Amino acid sequence: MPPPADIVKVAIEWPGAYPKLMEIDQKKPLSAIIKEVCDGWSLPNHEYYALQHADSSNFYITEKNRNEIKNGTILRLTKSPAQNAQQLHERIQSSSMDAKLEALKDLASLSRDVTFAQEFINLDGISLLTQMVESGTERYQKLQKIMKPCFGDMLSFTLTAFVELMDHGIVSWDTFSVAFIKKIASFVNKSAIDISILQRSLAILESMVLNSHDLYQKVAQEITIGQLIPHLTGSDQEIQTYTIAVINALFLKAPDDRRQEMANILAQKQLRSIILTHVIRAQRAINNEMAHQLYVLQVLTFNLLEDRMMTKMDPQDQAQRDIIFELRRIAFDAESEPNNSSGSMEKRKSMYTRDYKKLGFINHVNPAMDFTQTPPGMLALDNMLYFAKHHQDAYIRIVLENSSREDKHECPFGRSSIELTKMLCEILKVGELPSETCNDFHPMFFTHDRSFEEFFCICIQLLNKTWKEMRATSEDFNKVMQVVKEQVMRALTTKPSSLDQFKSKLQNLSYTEILKIRQSERMNQEDFQSRPILELKEKIQPEILELIKQQRLNRLVEGTCFRKLNARRRQDKFWYCRLSPNHKVLHYGDLEESPQGEVPHDSLQDKLPVADIKAVVTGKDCPHMKEKGALKQNKEVLELAFSILYDSNCQLNFIAPDKHEYCIWTDGLNALLGKDMMSDLTRNDLDTLLSMEIKLRLLDLENIQIPDAPPPIPKEPSNYDFVYDCN
């Protein structure tokens, strides 16, 4: 007979003694179990002891986590967290440097456990560690020269213990002094410092900035971007990751008015090119944490565009209007009026209106009105001006090319630029905070100081090219934008390493290629997603569900043989249940042996009217699964169990012979009660039958007769001489 669920079999170790095998009763208090273990080894004062996992984690067993103990777990009897914390608190203050070093090493290891951490913090251990860091750094550095490497680095263990203790979130970060911050910052600012100390110091600074606004201001005063950047040029990826994490934290917590200033400093210090050279293009793989930090930096950089994206153009602002004049001047300079400035104001206005129409603005008279929608606001105008100035030939070609086409086929540059800017902001999620789990960074955005503007310039040329390939008119504007979005998204998923590579990826994704990809996906996709197909599915689905329902009920009418199970043992006793042909009564009864054919109704003595059924429950909700014993622990049996509840406290309990029969019966019973059939079998049947029916209806079957009966199976051949044996 299997042991009760509350009994767990474990091995317990004690130094100098043979491991003890014992059964732990999870209902007993943990203190009583520890006393029993101590008594077995004749150890007094059981309250000074505790149990912990014997694996590398060394986590203590508490009343909160004791349910995680599994059969076969190896535990260790050890000093209680309170005893360990007290002793280590005294040992790290020892006058012996060897003893202190060993104590700090143990503290760094034990501090990962939240139970120990709570006890050590209760002894004001955090304050003790910060005092040691503030006052004892010089002594540690002298020790480092004379002590053997096997003892490790005292300061490194101190900082490790501090980081582990603070990670539990028990103590607020706001409690630390300026002296401590200065000391940690000094470790980061030194050019030659032990890697482990540098890593812990960077981790502490990042946590300070992220967890306290006051500490952000203090850290920002002590650490400059110029002092952090040299750590990126090294070969240790972990140090590079922590360095970028600190930069990201300072960026994220900076006030809005300081972020642009900080971005300018990062540009001056050539952060982007340093990351590109020493991180992205270094001869090693980028781990997940580094990828996440690069993603965060990418998001924070693009979020600087949010202010312009959400700024409406002021039609009365002359400086902003001058940008539109500049766009017109660059495009039509050769066609502009002579320098004698002759002509009336009306003629000049008429010429401007004509040119603004050629530029593709919606409002030809006052194009400033086109930029009053946010997003993309003024960001669209910024992109247009950048394109006109830095890619002047391409800009002039696009504008003049479209102004010479027929009205219905011209690609409106102004409108396209505004919508494209909005679309690119949506793709890059400009204005959204970075996700805590995402690591989707794009290397190409680290190859140029004005990566978003260059991204726009490539995409606006793509849009113009796609417009021509589609032979689009103004009515097709939204269709063109959808195709361009698909082209951009597909190119981005390949993670091009440079903007030029991104451009070449787009060259291969012409409109014709997109059509081929779409066609291929449609052919390979079982579940069509186009609107007409979805509408057809909705129309057909009730018919298919009714077909499945009838099949389930027909199977219930045929009936099924169930085995009888009990808590003590399994016996070869059977019972049979079937539904009457009129679907109104369930007939059931015991059988001596498994039936070979159909069981007649009159051999089943018991009846249950369908009208009396209150509910159908499954799994753990079944009454016979709530009883103690072997059945409760058998997961396979649990997944096959269902019960019919009727009258006040009556039930009919089932254990299906397999998953297929379980789905058939639960579906059929739910159908009888007027409820949805929710089994996996129904979902699979529905998908299969829907797919077949849709494909049949989409076939061109004009003048083709589909037979009602399947074709006959042909006779076997007289010989099999045509079979070739490959062996």
XYZ file of C-alpha atoms in Angstrom, residues 150-678:
529
model
C 43.235 30.928 -2.054
C 41.809 33.123 0.664
C 40.024 35.180 -1.957
C 39.437 38.871 -1.845
C 38.034 40.201 1.433
C 36.414 43.235 -0.109
C 34.867 41.114 -2.859
C 33.220 38.804 -0.287
C 31.974 41.821 1.681
C 30.349 43.372 -1.383
C 28.957 39.998 -2.499
C 27.302 39.477 0.876
C 25.905 43.017 0.740
C 24.415 42.487 -2.745
C 22.860 39.131 -1.774
C 21.338 40.556 1.427
C 19.882 43.588 -0.359
C 18.409 41.445 -3.160
C 15.877 40.011 -0.695
C 14.151 43.414 -0.478
C 14.082 43.407 3.335
C 15.990 46.697 3.793
C 15.236 49.967 1.996
C 17.960 51.405 -0.243
C 17.235 54.903 1.083
C 19.129 54.183 4.326
C 22.674 54.454 2.953
C 25.044 57.331 3.564
C 26.802 59.526 1.039
C 30.136 58.171 2.313
C 29.138 54.632 1.337
C 28.003 55.780 -2.118
C 31.267 57.667 -2.629
C 33.257 54.593 -1.655
C 31.362 52.308 -4.058
C 31.681 54.911 -6.811
C 35.432 55.133 -6.179
C 35.800 51.412 -6.969
C 34.110 52.007 -10.342
C 36.165 55.103 -11.084
C 39.516 53.363 -10.532
C 41.228 52.173 -13.673
C 42.864 49.150 -12.006
C 40.522 47.238 -9.712
C 39.729 43.578 -9.150
C 37.040 42.393 -11.596
C 34.855 40.848 -8.880
C 34.913 44.113 -6.874
C 34.078 46.128 -10.005
C 31.207 43.803 -10.884
C 29.636 43.985 -7.384
C 30.105 47.765 -7.276
C 28.353 48.249 -10.616
C 25.498 45.990 -9.452
C 25.123 48.058 -6.250
C 25.078 51.346 -8.169
C 22.432 50.036 -10.595
C 20.188 48.917 -7.716
C 20.642 52.245 -5.917
C 19.601 54.230 -8.996
C 16.603 52.018 -9.807
C 15.275 51.751 -6.248
C 15.635 55.285 -4.868
C 15.165 58.722 -6.416
C 17.380 60.330 -3.757
C 20.153 57.826 -4.377
C 19.871 58.414 -8.130
C 20.766 62.061 -7.593
C 23.687 61.158 -5.324
C 25.021 58.481 -7.678
C 24.645 60.825 -10.687
C 26.891 63.314 -8.870
C 29.574 60.701 -8.178
C 29.582 58.788 -11.477
C 29.991 60.288 -14.937
C 29.442 58.608 -18.274
C 33.090 59.239 -19.088
C 34.129 57.142 -16.083
C 31.859 54.246 -17.069
C 32.719 54.009 -20.774
C 36.300 52.660 -20.337
C 34.816 49.521 -18.745
C 33.118 48.768 -22.086
C 36.415 48.469 -23.952
C 37.553 45.437 -21.951
C 37.030 41.795 -22.835
C 34.861 40.752 -19.862
C 31.249 40.623 -21.120
C 29.857 40.498 -17.580
C 31.543 43.814 -16.710
C 30.299 45.300 -19.997
C 26.759 44.106 -19.182
C 26.785 45.671 -15.714
C 28.242 48.906 -17.126
C 25.491 49.257 -19.743
C 22.954 48.382 -17.008
C 24.181 51.336 -14.905
C 24.030 53.665 -17.938
C 20.485 52.440 -18.657
C 19.461 52.976 -15.024
C 20.806 56.558 -15.034
C 19.074 57.170 -18.381
C 15.763 55.699 -17.172
C 15.630 57.631 -13.906
C 16.848 60.951 -15.301
C 14.246 63.775 -15.314
C 12.719 64.473 -18.723
C 14.635 67.717 -19.133
C 17.972 65.945 -18.481
C 17.572 62.932 -20.766
C 18.389 64.790 -23.977
C 21.404 66.365 -22.297
C 22.547 62.895 -21.209
C 22.013 61.577 -24.744
C 24.233 64.362 -26.081
C 26.974 63.386 -23.614
C 26.683 59.729 -24.699
C 27.045 60.850 -28.318
C 30.104 62.986 -27.477
C 31.723 60.052 -25.687
C 30.995 57.850 -28.745
C 29.112 55.295 -26.643
C 27.360 53.883 -29.707
C 30.536 53.196 -31.675
C 32.268 51.725 -28.583
C 29.352 49.321 -28.005
C 29.325 48.428 -31.711
C 33.064 47.695 -31.772
C 33.639 46.065 -28.376
C 30.296 44.378 -27.716
C 28.177 43.760 -30.822
C 31.021 43.045 -33.236
C 33.322 41.408 -30.712
C 34.369 37.853 -31.543
C 32.003 36.210 -29.038
C 28.328 35.419 -28.662
C 26.094 37.931 -26.891
C 24.411 36.352 -23.859
C 20.763 36.955 -22.950
C 21.445 39.528 -20.223
C 23.667 41.605 -22.506
C 21.018 41.370 -25.263
C 18.426 42.633 -22.771
C 20.567 45.610 -21.739
C 21.214 46.517 -25.407
C 17.457 46.290 -26.031
C 16.788 48.615 -23.067
C 19.370 51.120 -24.351
C 17.798 50.962 -27.821
C 14.299 51.624 -26.409
C 15.467 54.482 -24.182
C 17.306 56.071 -27.116
C 14.251 55.921 -29.383
C 12.041 57.218 -26.567
C 13.904 60.535 -26.877
C 11.828 60.991 -30.047
C 8.575 60.913 -28.063
C 8.623 64.647 -27.324
C 8.763 65.573 -31.024
C 6.318 62.778 -31.884
C 3.716 64.249 -29.524
C 4.349 67.914 -30.448
C 1.805 69.471 -32.807
C 2.963 72.013 -35.338
C 1.973 75.569 -34.632
C 0.787 77.041 -37.968
C 1.666 80.510 -36.677
C 5.277 79.598 -35.772
C 7.478 81.094 -38.482
C 10.492 78.909 -37.644
C 8.406 75.779 -38.165
C 6.881 77.165 -41.359
C 10.405 77.862 -42.636
C 11.105 74.093 -42.560
C 8.265 73.566 -45.046
C 9.623 76.419 -47.179
C 13.035 74.705 -47.093
C 11.496 71.434 -48.306
C 9.927 73.302 -51.199
C 13.141 75.199 -51.975
C 15.288 72.037 -52.147
C 12.781 70.238 -54.384
C 11.927 73.060 -56.782
C 14.963 75.383 -56.587
C 15.644 75.078 -60.305
C 12.018 75.876 -61.104
C 11.675 78.793 -58.680
C 10.839 82.258 -59.806
C 13.618 84.635 -61.018
C 15.485 86.634 -58.411
C 13.894 89.918 -59.482
C 10.987 88.941 -57.227
C 8.507 90.309 -59.717
C 4.908 89.191 -59.713
C 1.949 89.695 -57.512
C 1.356 88.082 -54.123
C -1.552 86.115 -55.590
C 0.711 84.647 -58.238
C 3.269 83.689 -55.599
C 0.578 82.015 -53.461
C -0.737 80.151 -56.472
C 2.760 78.865 -57.236
C 3.306 77.773 -53.615
C -0.029 75.955 -53.606
C 0.943 74.128 -56.790
C 4.324 73.144 -55.329
C 2.800 71.954 -52.027
C 0.466 69.764 -54.032
C 3.465 68.312 -55.867
C 5.122 67.670 -52.495
C 2.136 65.518 -51.603
C 0.628 67.496 -48.719
C -3.070 67.030 -48.009
C -3.586 70.734 -47.281
C -2.137 72.508 -50.323
C -2.842 76.021 -49.049
C -1.444 75.607 -45.537
C 0.581 72.350 -45.264
C 1.367 73.150 -41.615
C -2.083 71.736 -40.829
C -0.886 68.275 -41.928
C 1.412 68.120 -38.883
C -1.194 68.870 -36.224
C -1.993 65.183 -35.676
C -0.065 63.355 -32.932
C 1.563 60.985 -33.341
C 3.668 61.585 -35.447
C 3.529 65.392 -34.950
C 6.725 67.324 -35.668
C 8.795 64.125 -35.878
C 7.476 63.543 -39.399
C 8.607 67.016 -40.501
C 12.030 66.437 -38.888
C 12.400 63.201 -40.879
C 11.385 64.889 -44.134
C 13.915 67.683 -43.649
C 16.668 65.173 -42.770
C 15.893 63.187 -45.921
C 15.865 66.345 -48.057
C 19.231 67.548 -46.701
C 21.184 64.301 -46.293
C 19.771 62.351 -49.249
C 19.037 65.294 -51.504
C 19.278 63.478 -54.831
C 16.857 60.745 -53.738
C 14.502 63.367 -52.276
C 14.411 65.483 -55.448
C 14.017 62.376 -57.623
C 11.020 61.099 -55.624
C 9.260 64.487 -55.545
C 9.821 65.316 -59.234
C 9.081 61.765 -60.358
C 5.691 61.804 -58.672
C 4.808 65.351 -59.666
C 5.193 64.362 -63.333
C 2.826 61.374 -63.072
C -0.870 61.399 -63.650
C -2.742 62.639 -60.593
C -4.257 59.281 -59.806
C -0.880 57.437 -59.814
C 1.316 59.921 -57.934
C 2.742 58.820 -54.585
C 2.124 61.777 -52.208
C 5.499 62.357 -50.511
C 4.114 64.521 -47.681
C 1.246 62.228 -46.721
C 3.443 59.129 -47.129
C 6.150 60.571 -44.861
C 3.645 61.405 -42.130
C 2.016 57.958 -42.180
C 5.374 56.186 -42.504
C 6.799 58.017 -39.480
C 3.740 57.014 -37.477
C 4.114 53.395 -38.600
C 7.837 53.237 -37.741
C 7.098 54.639 -34.274
C 4.543 51.865 -33.781
C 6.986 49.183 -34.940
C 9.726 50.436 -32.602
C 7.199 51.197 -29.823
C 8.453 54.746 -29.323
C 7.210 56.113 -26.001
C 6.724 52.731 -24.307
C 8.844 51.664 -21.332
C 11.226 48.757 -21.980
C 10.002 45.275 -21.102
C 11.744 43.510 -18.217
C 12.094 40.260 -20.163
C 12.613 41.280 -23.791
C 16.058 41.044 -25.435
C 15.028 41.998 -28.986
C 17.689 44.538 -29.952
C 18.664 45.369 -33.542
C 22.413 45.694 -34.239
C 21.818 48.021 -37.205
C 20.515 50.792 -34.934
C 23.953 50.936 -33.280
C 25.721 51.624 -36.597
C 24.646 55.272 -37.037
C 24.240 58.285 -34.744
C 20.985 59.210 -36.522
C 19.708 55.651 -36.918
C 15.972 56.470 -36.776
C 16.288 59.156 -39.445
C 18.341 56.828 -41.662
C 15.772 54.089 -41.028
C 13.089 56.497 -42.266
C 15.125 57.450 -45.356
C 15.473 53.815 -46.408
C 11.782 53.120 -45.777
C 10.441 56.186 -47.627
C 12.386 55.083 -50.718
C 10.995 51.586 -50.252
C 7.472 53.029 -50.047
C 7.924 54.918 -53.301
C 9.316 51.789 -54.998
C 6.456 49.601 -53.704
C 3.905 52.208 -54.830
C 5.228 51.951 -58.382
C 5.358 48.140 -58.282
C 1.713 48.032 -57.130
C 0.711 50.677 -59.710
C -1.230 52.204 -56.863
C -3.627 55.128 -56.900
C -4.637 57.383 -54.024
C -7.416 54.895 -53.175
C -4.772 52.209 -52.577
C -2.815 54.264 -50.037
C -3.677 52.061 -47.025
C -2.954 48.874 -48.989
C 0.498 50.185 -49.896
C 1.198 51.060 -46.248
C 0.223 47.520 -45.199
C 2.606 46.008 -47.739
C 5.432 48.354 -46.671
C 4.847 47.441 -43.019
C 5.085 43.756 -43.899
C 8.287 44.367 -45.882
C 9.880 46.278 -42.987
C 8.782 43.756 -40.343
C 10.052 40.791 -42.368
C 13.407 42.499 -42.956
C 13.757 43.363 -39.256
C 13.143 39.763 -38.177
C 16.372 38.758 -39.963
C 18.301 41.074 -37.587
C 20.473 42.784 -40.241
C 23.846 43.853 -38.859
C 23.884 47.206 -40.686
C 21.572 49.665 -42.409
C 23.060 48.677 -45.771
C 22.228 45.038 -45.072
C 18.700 46.080 -44.086
C 18.435 47.943 -47.393
C 19.542 44.886 -49.362
C 17.037 42.696 -47.467
C 14.291 45.089 -48.569
C 15.507 44.908 -52.168
C 14.794 41.182 -52.056
C 11.345 41.776 -50.575
C 9.683 43.379 -53.574
C 5.909 43.516 -53.883
C 6.035 40.461 -56.160
C 8.011 38.553 -53.527
C 5.548 39.569 -50.792
C 2.700 38.224 -52.943
C 4.591 34.932 -53.358
C 5.190 34.684 -49.605
C 1.555 35.424 -48.859
C 0.423 32.838 -51.389
C 2.820 30.260 -49.971
C 1.627 30.932 -46.415
C -1.968 30.646 -47.502
C -1.282 27.316 -49.165
C 0.578 25.943 -46.143
C -1.815 27.331 -43.592
C -4.617 25.045 -42.537
C -6.578 27.739 -40.801
C -7.188 30.509 -43.348
C -7.394 33.972 -41.841
C -8.869 36.094 -44.622
C -12.249 37.654 -43.905
C -14.258 35.671 -46.504
C -12.813 32.386 -45.193
C -13.514 33.366 -41.585
C -17.090 34.211 -42.521
C -17.422 30.849 -44.260
C -16.042 29.117 -41.158
C -18.579 30.879 -38.933
C -21.358 29.765 -41.250
C -20.206 26.134 -41.394
C -19.181 25.707 -37.736
C -22.688 25.106 -36.270
C -23.268 22.331 -38.807
C -19.948 20.678 -37.923
C -20.607 20.966 -34.171
C -24.024 19.365 -34.657
C -22.359 16.544 -36.592
C -19.840 16.009 -33.761
C -22.641 16.124 -31.185
C -24.606 13.422 -33.031
C -21.511 11.247 -33.261
C -20.917 11.586 -29.499
C -24.525 10.718 -28.674
C -24.442 7.738 -31.050
C -21.358 6.479 -29.223
C -23.164 6.830 -25.876
C -26.066 4.825 -27.314
C -23.583 2.046 -28.215
C -22.293 2.193 -24.640
C -18.920 1.538 -23.007
C -17.559 -1.041 -20.581
C -15.886 0.512 -17.512
C -13.647 -1.198 -14.965
C -14.458 -1.029 -11.291
C -11.644 0.436 -9.180
C -11.375 0.881 -5.454
C -8.894 2.437 -3.063
C -7.361 -0.849 -1.918
C -6.775 -2.913 -5.036
C -7.720 -3.271 -8.657
C -10.136 -6.113 -9.472
C -11.304 -7.435 -12.813
C -14.906 -6.424 -12.262
C -16.766 -4.546 -14.940
C -19.855 -2.426 -15.336
C -21.539 -1.159 -18.467
C -23.300 2.117 -19.237
C -25.215 3.172 -22.316
C -27.719 5.808 -23.395
C -31.188 4.840 -24.574
C -31.919 5.449 -28.290
C -34.346 8.268 -27.380
C -31.572 9.978 -25.353
C -33.728 10.133 -22.201
C -32.313 7.415 -19.911
C -28.876 6.064 -18.970
C -28.920 2.270 -18.435
C -26.102 0.733 -16.395
C -25.282 -2.419 -14.461
C -22.536 -4.837 -13.349
C -21.033 -7.484 -15.637
C -19.196 -10.687 -14.788
C -16.710 -10.248 -17.607
C -15.763 -7.836 -20.351
C -18.450 -8.021 -23.079
C -17.551 -9.302 -26.531
C -20.455 -7.652 -28.327
C -23.400 -5.342 -27.754
C -24.960 -5.484 -24.294
C -28.788 -5.562 -24.412
C -30.796 -3.002 -22.409
C -32.622 -5.622 -20.370
C -29.365 -6.939 -18.895
C -28.679 -3.506 -17.365
C -30.939 -3.304 -14.324
C -30.223 0.263 -13.142
C -31.544 3.418 -14.778
C -30.851 7.126 -14.455
C -33.172 9.594 -16.231
C -31.189 12.293 -18.049
C -33.636 14.871 -16.658
C -32.389 14.062 -13.109
C -28.744 14.871 -13.904
C -27.640 18.044 -12.091
C -24.042 18.314 -13.268
C -21.031 16.513 -14.727
C -17.711 16.997 -12.888
C -14.221 15.832 -13.820
C -10.803 15.208 -12.263
C -10.262 16.400 -8.711
C -13.868 17.575 -8.434
C -15.137 13.989 -8.645
C -16.352 12.546 -5.300
C -14.377 9.312 -5.803
C -11.179 11.325 -6.409
C -11.516 13.174 -3.091
C -11.288 9.972 -1.075
C -7.957 9.089 0.496
C -5.996 6.244 -1.005
C -4.145 5.162 -4.105
C -6.546 6.736 -6.571
C -5.860 10.211 -5.234
C -2.177 9.903 -6.066
C -2.584 8.350 -9.513
C -2.389 11.181 -12.009
C -3.401 8.984 -14.958
C -6.557 7.852 -13.162
C -7.292 11.451 -12.177
C -7.257 12.523 -15.833
C -9.757 9.791 -16.775
C -12.217 10.344 -13.914
C -15.660 11.939 -14.284
C -18.873 11.793 -12.267
C -22.581 12.379 -12.856
C -24.231 14.211 -9.946
C -27.986 13.697 -9.482
C -30.638 14.102 -6.773
C -29.285 15.564 -3.539
C -26.119 13.608 -2.694
C -26.089 10.858 -5.292
C -23.461 10.323 -7.960
C -22.443 7.875 -10.644
C -18.645 7.617 -10.772
C -16.651 6.688 -13.893
C -13.036 5.856 -14.722
C -12.751 5.894 -18.519
C -10.668 3.116 -20.135
C -8.655 5.710 -22.099
C -8.511 9.414 -22.976
C -10.552 8.947 -26.154
C -13.488 7.372 -24.281
C -13.167 10.044 -21.583
C -13.611 12.785 -24.229
C -16.493 10.912 -25.910
C -18.439 10.572 -22.649
C -17.790 14.027 -21.191
C -18.714 15.604 -24.551
C -21.828 13.463 -24.891
C -23.034 14.154 -21.344
C -22.433 17.901 -21.756
C -24.360 17.793 -25.038
C -27.282 16.091 -23.247
C -27.264 18.907 -20.672
C -27.176 21.588 -23.373
C -23.598 22.653 -22.566
C -20.610 23.195 -24.852
C -18.362 20.259 -25.710
C -14.937 21.417 -24.503
